[in-house]
PDB file of C-alpha atoms in Angstrom:
ATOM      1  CA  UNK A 294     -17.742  -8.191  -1.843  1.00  0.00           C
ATOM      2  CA  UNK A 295     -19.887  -8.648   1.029  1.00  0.00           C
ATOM      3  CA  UNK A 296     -20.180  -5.134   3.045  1.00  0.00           C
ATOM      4  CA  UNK A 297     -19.082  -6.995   6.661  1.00  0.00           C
ATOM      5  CA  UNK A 298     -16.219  -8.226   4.225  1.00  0.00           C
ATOM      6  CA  UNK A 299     -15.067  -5.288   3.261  1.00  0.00           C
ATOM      7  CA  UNK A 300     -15.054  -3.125   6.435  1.00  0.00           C
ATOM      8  CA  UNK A 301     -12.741  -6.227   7.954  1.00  0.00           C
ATOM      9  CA  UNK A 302     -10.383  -5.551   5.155  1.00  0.00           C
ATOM     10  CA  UNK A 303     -10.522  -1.698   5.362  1.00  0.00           C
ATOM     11  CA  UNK A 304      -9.279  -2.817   9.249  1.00  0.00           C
ATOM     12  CA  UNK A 305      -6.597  -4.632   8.665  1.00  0.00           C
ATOM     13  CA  UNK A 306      -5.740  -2.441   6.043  1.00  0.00           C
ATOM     14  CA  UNK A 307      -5.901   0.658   8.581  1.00  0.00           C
ATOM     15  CA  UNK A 308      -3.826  -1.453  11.268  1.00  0.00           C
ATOM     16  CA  UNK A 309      -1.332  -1.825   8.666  1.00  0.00           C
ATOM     17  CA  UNK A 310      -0.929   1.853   7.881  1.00  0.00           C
ATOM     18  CA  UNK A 311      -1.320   2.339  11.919  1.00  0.00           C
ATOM     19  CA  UNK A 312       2.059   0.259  12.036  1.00  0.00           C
ATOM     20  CA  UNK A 313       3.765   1.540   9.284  1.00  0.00           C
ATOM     21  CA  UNK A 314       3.144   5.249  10.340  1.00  0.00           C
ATOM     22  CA  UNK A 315       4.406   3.823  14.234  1.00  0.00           C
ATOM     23  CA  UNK A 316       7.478   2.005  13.207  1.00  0.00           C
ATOM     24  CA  UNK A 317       8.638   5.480  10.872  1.00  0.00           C
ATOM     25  CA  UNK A 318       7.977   7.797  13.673  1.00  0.00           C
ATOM     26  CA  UNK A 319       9.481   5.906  16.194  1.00  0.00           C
ATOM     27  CA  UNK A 320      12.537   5.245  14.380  1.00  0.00           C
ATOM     28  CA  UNK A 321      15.289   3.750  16.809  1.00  0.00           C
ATOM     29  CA  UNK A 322      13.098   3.160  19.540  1.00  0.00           C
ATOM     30  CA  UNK A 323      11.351   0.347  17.504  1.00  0.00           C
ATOM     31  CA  UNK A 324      13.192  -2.187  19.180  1.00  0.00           C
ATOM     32  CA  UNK A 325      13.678  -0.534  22.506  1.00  0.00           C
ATOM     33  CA  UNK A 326      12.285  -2.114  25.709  1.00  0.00           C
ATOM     34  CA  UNK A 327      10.582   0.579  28.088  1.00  0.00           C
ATOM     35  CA  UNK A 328      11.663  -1.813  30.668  1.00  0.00           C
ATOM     36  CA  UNK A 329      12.568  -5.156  31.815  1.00  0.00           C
ATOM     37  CA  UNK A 330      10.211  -7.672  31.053  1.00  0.00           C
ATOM     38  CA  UNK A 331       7.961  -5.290  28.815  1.00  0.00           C
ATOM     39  CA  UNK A 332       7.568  -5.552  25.384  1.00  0.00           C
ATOM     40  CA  UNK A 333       9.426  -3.228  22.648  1.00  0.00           C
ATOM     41  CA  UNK A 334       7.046  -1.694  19.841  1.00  0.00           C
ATOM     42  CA  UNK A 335       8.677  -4.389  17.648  1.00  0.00           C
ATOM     43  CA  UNK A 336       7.670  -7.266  19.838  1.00  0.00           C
ATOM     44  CA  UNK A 337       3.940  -6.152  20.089  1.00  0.00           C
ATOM     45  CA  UNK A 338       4.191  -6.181  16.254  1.00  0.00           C
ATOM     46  CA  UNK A 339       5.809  -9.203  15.915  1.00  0.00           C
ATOM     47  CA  UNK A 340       3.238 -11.276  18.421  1.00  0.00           C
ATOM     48  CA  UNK A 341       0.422 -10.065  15.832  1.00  0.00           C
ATOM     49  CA  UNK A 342       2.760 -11.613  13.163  1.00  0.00           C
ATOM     50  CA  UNK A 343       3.068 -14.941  14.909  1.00  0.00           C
ATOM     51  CA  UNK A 344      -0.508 -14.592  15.639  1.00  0.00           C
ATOM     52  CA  UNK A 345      -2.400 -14.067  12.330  1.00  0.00           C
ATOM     53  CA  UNK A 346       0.656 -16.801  10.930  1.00  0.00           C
ATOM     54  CA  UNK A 347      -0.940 -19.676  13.538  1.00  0.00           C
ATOM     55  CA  UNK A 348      -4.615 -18.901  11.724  1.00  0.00           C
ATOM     56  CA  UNK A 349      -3.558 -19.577   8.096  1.00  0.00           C
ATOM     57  CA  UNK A 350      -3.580 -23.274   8.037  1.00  0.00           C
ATOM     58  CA  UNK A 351      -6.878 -22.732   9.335  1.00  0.00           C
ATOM     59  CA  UNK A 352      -8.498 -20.531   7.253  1.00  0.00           C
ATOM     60  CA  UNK A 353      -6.591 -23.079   4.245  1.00  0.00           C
ATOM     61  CA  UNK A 354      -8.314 -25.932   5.498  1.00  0.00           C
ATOM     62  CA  UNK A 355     -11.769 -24.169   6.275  1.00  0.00           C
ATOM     63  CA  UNK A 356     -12.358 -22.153   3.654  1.00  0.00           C
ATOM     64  CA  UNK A 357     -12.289 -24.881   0.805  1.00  0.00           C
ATOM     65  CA  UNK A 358     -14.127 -27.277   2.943  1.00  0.00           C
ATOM     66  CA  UNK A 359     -16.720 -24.830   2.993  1.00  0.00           C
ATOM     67  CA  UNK A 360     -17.314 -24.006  -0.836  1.00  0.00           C
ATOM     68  CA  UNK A 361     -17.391 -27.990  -0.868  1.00  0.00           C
ATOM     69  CA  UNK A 362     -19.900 -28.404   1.480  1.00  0.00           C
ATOM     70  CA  UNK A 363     -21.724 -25.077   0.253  1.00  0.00           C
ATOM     71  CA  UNK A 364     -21.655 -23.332   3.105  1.00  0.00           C
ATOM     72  CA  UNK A 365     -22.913 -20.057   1.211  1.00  0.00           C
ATOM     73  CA  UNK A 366     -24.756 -17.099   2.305  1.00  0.00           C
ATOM     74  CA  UNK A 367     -24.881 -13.101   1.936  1.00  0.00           C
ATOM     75  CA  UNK A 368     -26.614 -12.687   4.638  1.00  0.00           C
ATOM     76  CA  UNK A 369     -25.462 -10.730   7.674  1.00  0.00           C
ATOM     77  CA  UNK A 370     -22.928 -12.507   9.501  1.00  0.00           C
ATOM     78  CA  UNK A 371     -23.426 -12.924  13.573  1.00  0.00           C
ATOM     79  CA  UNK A 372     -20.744 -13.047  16.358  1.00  0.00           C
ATOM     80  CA  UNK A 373     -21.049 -16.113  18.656  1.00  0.00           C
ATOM     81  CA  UNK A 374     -20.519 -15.961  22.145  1.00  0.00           C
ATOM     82  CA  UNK A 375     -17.180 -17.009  22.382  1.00  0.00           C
ATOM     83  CA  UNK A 376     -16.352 -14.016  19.267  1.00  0.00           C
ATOM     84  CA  UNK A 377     -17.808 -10.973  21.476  1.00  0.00           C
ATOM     85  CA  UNK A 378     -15.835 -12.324  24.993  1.00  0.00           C
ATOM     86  CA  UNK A 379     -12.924 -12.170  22.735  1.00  0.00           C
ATOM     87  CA  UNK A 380     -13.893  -8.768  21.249  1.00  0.00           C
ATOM     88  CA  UNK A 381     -14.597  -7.264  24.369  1.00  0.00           C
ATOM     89  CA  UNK A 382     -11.735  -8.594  26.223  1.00  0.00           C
ATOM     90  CA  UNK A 383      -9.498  -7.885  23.653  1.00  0.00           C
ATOM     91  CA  UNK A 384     -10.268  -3.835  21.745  1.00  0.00           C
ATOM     92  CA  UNK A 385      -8.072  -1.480  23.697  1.00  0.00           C
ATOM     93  CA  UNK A 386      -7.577  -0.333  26.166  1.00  0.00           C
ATOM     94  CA  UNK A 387      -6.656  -3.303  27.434  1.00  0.00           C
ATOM     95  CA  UNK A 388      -9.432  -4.568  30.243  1.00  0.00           C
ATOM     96  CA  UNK A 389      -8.008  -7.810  31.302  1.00  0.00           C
ATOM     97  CA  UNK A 390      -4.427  -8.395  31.365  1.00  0.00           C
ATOM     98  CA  UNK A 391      -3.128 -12.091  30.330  1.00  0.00           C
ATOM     99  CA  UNK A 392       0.720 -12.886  29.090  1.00  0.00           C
ATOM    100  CA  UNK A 393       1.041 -14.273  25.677  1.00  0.00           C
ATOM    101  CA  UNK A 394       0.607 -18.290  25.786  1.00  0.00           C
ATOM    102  CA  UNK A 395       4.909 -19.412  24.610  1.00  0.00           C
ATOM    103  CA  UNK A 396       4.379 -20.146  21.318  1.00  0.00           C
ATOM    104  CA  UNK A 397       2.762 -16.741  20.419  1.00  0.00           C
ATOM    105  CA  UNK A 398       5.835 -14.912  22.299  1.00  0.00           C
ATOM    106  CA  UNK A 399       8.020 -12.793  20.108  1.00  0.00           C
ATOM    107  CA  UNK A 400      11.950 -14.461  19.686  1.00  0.00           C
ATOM    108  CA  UNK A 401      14.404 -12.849  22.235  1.00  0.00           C
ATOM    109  CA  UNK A 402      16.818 -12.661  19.440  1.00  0.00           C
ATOM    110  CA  UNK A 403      14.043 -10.317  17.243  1.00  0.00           C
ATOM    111  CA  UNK A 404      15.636  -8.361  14.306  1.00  0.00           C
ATOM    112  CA  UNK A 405      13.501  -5.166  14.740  1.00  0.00           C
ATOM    113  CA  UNK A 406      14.420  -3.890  10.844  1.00  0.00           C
ATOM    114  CA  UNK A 407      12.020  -7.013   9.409  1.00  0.00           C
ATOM    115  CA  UNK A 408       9.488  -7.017  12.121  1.00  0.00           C
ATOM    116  CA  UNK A 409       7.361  -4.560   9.809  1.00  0.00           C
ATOM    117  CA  UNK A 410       7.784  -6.009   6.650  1.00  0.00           C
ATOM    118  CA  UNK A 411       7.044  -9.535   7.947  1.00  0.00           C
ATOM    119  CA  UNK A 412       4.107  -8.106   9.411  1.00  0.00           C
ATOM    120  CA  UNK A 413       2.920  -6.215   6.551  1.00  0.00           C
ATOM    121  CA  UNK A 414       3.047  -9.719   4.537  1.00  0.00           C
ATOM    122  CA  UNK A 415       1.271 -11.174   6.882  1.00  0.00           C
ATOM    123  CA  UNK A 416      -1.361  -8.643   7.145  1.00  0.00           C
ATOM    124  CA  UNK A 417      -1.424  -9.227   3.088  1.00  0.00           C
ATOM    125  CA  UNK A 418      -2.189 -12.983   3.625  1.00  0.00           C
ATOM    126  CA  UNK A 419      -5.278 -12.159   5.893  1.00  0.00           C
ATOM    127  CA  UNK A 420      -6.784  -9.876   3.555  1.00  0.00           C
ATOM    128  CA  UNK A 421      -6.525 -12.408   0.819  1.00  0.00           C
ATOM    129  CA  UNK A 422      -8.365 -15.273   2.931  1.00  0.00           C
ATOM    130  CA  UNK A 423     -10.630 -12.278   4.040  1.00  0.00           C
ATOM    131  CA  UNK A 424     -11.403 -11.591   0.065  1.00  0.00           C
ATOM    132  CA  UNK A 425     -11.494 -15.626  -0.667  1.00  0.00           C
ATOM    133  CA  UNK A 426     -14.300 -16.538   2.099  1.00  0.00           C
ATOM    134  CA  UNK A 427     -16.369 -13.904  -0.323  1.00  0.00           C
ATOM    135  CA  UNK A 428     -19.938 -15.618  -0.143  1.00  0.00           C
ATOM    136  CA  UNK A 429     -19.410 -17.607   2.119  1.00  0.00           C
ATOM    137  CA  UNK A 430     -21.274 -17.903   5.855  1.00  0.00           C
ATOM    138  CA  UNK A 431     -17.906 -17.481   7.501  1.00  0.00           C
ATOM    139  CA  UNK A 432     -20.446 -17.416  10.752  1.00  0.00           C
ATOM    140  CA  UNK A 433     -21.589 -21.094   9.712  1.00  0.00           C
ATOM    141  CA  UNK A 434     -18.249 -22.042   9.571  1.00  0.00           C
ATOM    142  CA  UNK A 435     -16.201 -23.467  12.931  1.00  0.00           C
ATOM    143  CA  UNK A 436     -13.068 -23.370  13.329  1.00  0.00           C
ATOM    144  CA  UNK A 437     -10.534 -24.776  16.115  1.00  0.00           C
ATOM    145  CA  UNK A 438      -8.864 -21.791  17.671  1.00  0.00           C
ATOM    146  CA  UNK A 439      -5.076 -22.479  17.351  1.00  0.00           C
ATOM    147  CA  UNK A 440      -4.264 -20.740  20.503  1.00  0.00           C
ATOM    148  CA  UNK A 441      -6.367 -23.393  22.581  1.00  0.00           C
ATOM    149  CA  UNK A 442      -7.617 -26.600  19.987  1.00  0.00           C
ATOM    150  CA  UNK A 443     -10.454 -27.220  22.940  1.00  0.00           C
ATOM    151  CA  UNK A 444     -11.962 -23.681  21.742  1.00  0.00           C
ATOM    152  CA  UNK A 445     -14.268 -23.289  18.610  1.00  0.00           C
ATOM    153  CA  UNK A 446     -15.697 -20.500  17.067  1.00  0.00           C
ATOM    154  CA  UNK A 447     -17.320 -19.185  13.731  1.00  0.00           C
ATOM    155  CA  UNK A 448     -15.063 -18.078  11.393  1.00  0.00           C
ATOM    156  CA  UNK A 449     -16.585 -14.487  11.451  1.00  0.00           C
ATOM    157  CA  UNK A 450     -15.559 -14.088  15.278  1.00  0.00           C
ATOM    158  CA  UNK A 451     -12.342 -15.351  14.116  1.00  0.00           C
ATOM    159  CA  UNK A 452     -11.877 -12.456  11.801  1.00  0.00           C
ATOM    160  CA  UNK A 453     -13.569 -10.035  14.148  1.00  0.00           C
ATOM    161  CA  UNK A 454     -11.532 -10.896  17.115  1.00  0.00           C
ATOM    162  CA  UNK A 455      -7.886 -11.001  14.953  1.00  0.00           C
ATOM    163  CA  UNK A 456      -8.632  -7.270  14.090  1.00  0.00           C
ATOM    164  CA  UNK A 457      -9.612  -6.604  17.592  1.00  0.00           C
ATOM    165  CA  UNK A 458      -6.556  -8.384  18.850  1.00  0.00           C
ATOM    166  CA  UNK A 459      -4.435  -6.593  16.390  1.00  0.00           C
ATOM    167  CA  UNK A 460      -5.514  -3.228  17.591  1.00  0.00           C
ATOM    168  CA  UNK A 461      -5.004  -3.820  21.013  1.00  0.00           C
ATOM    169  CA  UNK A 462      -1.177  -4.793  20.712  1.00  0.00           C
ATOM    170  CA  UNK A 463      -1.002  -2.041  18.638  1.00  0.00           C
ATOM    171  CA  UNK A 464      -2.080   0.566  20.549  1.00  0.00           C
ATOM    172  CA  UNK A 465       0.080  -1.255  23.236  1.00  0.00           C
ATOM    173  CA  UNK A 466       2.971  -0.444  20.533  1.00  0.00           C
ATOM    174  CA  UNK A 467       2.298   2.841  20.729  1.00  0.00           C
ATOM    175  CA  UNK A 468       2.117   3.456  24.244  1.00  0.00           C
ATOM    176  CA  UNK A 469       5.600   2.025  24.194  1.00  0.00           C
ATOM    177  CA  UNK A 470       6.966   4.573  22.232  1.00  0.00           C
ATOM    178  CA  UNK A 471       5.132   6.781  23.878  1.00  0.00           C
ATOM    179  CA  UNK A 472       6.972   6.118  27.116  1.00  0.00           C
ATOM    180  CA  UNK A 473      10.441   5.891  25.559  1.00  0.00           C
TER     181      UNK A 473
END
């Protein structure tokens, strides 16, 4: 697989065992608010499920479309501009604050005992468009962001920014628990 490939997967793959380990140790407090109008640990985890979920149709439309138009390369892939804002706006700590657009908002009703296992699938899904866009020139390929259809950026920043963004709401999970 293509090295940039590979050290995306070995990220999500980390964030996942970052959850996992969070949502053992914290036990009960999972689901706990640290206060009105803040998220739980479970929500943060949750929004990264809803999240990634809004990218797979996609990644299912690009990533054939590519291979058809042969859109193939090995060759180092390259963030575009709209990739690093989200990068840098988004690793934590967090630098810019900005609430969750509605449909990315975790459910008030959230059942905190499948919020990791729902995210762990989901996390599984990623990896397995991350391993299918193998030679591919994922920073050839544009995508529509489905958070805002005016914005469009290479698929690479797409991946690059989802592990960023998934960082960020985790270490947000664990400053949660943290304060609990």
């Amino acid at each position: 697989m293509n090295p940039q490939l590979e050290d995306i997967d070995r990220q999500f793959q980390s964030i996942s065992t970052r959850a996992r380990e969070l949502a053992t140790r914290a036990g009960a407090k999972f689901g706990k608010r640290p206060s009105p109008g803040r998220w739980s640990a479970a929500e943060c985890i949750e929004h990264l499920t809803i999240s990634s979920e809004a990218y797979f149709p996609v990644l299912e439309a690009a990533l054939p479309e590519a291979r058809k138009k042969g859109i193939v390369s090995e060759a180092p892939f390259r963030l575009d501009f709209i990739g690093k804002l989200l990068i840098w706006t988004l690793e934590p700590p967090a630098k810019l604050r900005f609430p969750a657009p509605s449909g990315f908002q975790p459910p008030s009703d959230l059942d905190a005992s499948r919020v990791l296992e729902r995210f762990l699938a989901s996390q599984r899904r990623v990896q397995e468009f991350v391993r299918a866009a193998d030679g591919l020139a994922v920073d050839k390929i544009k995508i529509r962001s489905p958070f805002d259809r005016r914005v469009r950026y290479n698929m690479w920043s797409a991946l690059s920014a989802a592990a960023s963004h998934q960082r960020r709401h985790l270490w947000q999970a664990e400053q949660t628990i943290r304060q609990l």
